[in-house]
Short mmCIF file of the C-alpha atoms (twelve columns), coordinates in Angstrom:
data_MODEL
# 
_entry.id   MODEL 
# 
loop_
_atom_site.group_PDB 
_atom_site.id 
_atom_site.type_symbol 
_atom_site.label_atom_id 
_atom_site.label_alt_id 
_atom_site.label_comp_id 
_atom_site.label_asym_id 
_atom_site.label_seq_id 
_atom_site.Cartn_x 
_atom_site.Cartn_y 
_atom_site.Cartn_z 
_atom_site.pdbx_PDB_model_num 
ATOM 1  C CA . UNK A 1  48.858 -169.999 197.665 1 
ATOM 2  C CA . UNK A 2  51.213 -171.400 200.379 1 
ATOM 3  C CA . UNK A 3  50.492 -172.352 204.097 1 
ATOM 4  C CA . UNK A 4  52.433 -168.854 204.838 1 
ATOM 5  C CA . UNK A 5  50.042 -167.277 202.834 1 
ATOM 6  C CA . UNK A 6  46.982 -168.664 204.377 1 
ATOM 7  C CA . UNK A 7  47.919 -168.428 207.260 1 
ATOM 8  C CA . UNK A 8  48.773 -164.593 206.890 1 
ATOM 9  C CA . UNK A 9  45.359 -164.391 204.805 1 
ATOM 10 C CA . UNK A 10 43.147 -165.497 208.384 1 
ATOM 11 C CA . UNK A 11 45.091 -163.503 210.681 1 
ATOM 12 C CA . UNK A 12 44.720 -159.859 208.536 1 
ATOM 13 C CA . UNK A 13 40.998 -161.311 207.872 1 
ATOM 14 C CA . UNK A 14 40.582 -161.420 211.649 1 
ATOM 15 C CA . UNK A 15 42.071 -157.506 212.111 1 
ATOM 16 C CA . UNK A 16 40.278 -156.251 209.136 1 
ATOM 17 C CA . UNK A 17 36.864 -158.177 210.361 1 
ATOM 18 C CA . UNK A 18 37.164 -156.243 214.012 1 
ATOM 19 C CA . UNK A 19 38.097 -153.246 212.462 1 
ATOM 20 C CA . UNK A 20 35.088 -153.295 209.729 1 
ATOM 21 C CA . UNK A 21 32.893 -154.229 212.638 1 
ATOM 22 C CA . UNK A 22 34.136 -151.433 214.940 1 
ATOM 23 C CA . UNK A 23 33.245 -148.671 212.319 1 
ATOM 24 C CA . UNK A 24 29.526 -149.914 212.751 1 
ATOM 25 C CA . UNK A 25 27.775 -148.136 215.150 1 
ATOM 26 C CA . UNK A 26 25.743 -150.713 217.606 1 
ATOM 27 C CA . UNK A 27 25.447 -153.719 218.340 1 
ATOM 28 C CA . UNK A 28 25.624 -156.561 215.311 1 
ATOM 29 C CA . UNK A 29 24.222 -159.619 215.227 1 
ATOM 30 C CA . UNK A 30 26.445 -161.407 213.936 1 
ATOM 31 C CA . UNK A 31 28.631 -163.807 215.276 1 
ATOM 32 C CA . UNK A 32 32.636 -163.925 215.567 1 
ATOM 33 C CA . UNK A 33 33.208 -167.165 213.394 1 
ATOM 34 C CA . UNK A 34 30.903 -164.737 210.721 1 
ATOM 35 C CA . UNK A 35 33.008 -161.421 211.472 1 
ATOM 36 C CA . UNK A 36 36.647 -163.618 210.962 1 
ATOM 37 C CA . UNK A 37 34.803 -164.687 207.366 1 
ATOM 38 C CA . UNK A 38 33.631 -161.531 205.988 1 
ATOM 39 C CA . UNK A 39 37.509 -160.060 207.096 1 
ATOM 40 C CA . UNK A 40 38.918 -162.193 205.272 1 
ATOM 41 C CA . UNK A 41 36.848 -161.839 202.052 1 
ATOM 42 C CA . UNK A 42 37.429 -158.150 202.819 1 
ATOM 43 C CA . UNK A 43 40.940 -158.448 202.717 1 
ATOM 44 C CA . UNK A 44 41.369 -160.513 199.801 1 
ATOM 45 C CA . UNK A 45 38.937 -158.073 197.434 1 
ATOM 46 C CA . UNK A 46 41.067 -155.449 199.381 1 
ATOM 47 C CA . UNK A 47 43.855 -155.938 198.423 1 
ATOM 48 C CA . UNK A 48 42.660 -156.804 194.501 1 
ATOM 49 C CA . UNK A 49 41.262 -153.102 193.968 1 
ATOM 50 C CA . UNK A 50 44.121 -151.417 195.736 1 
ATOM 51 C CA . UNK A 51 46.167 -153.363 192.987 1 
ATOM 52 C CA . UNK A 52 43.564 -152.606 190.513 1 
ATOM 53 C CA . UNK A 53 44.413 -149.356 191.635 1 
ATOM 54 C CA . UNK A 54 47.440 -149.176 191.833 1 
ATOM 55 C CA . UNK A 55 47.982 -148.738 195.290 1 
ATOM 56 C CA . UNK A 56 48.569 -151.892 196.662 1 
ATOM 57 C CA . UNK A 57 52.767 -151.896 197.257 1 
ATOM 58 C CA . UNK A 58 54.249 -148.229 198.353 1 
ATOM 59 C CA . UNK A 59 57.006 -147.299 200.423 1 
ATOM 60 C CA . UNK A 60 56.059 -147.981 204.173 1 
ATOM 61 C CA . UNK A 61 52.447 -149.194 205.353 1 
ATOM 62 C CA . UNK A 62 50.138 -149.283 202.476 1 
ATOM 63 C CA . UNK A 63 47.157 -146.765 204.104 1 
ATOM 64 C CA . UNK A 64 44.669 -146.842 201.220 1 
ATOM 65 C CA . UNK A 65 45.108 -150.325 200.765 1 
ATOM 66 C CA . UNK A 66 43.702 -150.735 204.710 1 
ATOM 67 C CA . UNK A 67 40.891 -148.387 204.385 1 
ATOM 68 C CA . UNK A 68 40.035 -150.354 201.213 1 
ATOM 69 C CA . UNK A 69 39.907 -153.247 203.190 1 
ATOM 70 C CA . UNK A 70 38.399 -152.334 206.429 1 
ATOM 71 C CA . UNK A 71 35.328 -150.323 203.951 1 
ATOM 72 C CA . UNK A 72 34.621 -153.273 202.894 1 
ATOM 73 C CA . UNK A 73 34.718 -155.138 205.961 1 
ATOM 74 C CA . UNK A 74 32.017 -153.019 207.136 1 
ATOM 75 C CA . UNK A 75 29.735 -152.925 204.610 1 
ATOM 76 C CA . UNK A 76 29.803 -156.724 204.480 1 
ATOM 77 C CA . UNK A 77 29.265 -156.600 208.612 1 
ATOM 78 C CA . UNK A 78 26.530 -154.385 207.936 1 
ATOM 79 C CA . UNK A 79 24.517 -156.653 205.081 1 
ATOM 80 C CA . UNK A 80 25.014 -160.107 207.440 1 
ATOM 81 C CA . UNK A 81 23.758 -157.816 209.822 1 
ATOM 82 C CA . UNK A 82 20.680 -157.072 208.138 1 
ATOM 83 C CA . UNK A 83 20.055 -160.548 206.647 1 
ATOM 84 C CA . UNK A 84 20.244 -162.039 210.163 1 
ATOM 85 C CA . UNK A 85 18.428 -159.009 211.915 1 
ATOM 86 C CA . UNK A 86 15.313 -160.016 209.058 1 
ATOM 87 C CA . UNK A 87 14.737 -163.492 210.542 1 
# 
């Protein structure tokens, strides 16, 4: 992977983290260095299944491939959430 590509990899992690964490309802616990993280896993396992899929390059803006990403997003919001929320 290339500096382009990391670099592109933080900044859709960072819009796919706020998005994930938007969906949740409330307030999370979690902090924004821990949000930017768990976007950018998001995104990269995102974008894996909607290949796996088959959905990953269409004409225009790849929809499913988003939702895929930002699902994710907030389900991994949601566990940090809980696992901090414990302590």
């Amino acid at each position: 992977m290339e500096i382009d590509g990391i670099i592109s990899a933080i900044f859709i992690g960072i819009v796919i983290g706020v998005l994930g964490r938007l969906v949740i309802p409330g307030r999370q616990h979690i902090g924004v260095l821990w949000t930017i993280l768990v976007g950018i896993v998001a995104a990269l396992l995102g974008s894996a299944i909607a290949a796996g899929l088959g959905v990953a390059d269409t004409d225009g803006v790849d929809w499913v491939e988003w939702l895929i990403q930002i699902a994710l997003a907030a389900v991994g919001v949601a566990a940090l959430d809980r696992s901090k929320a414990r302590r």
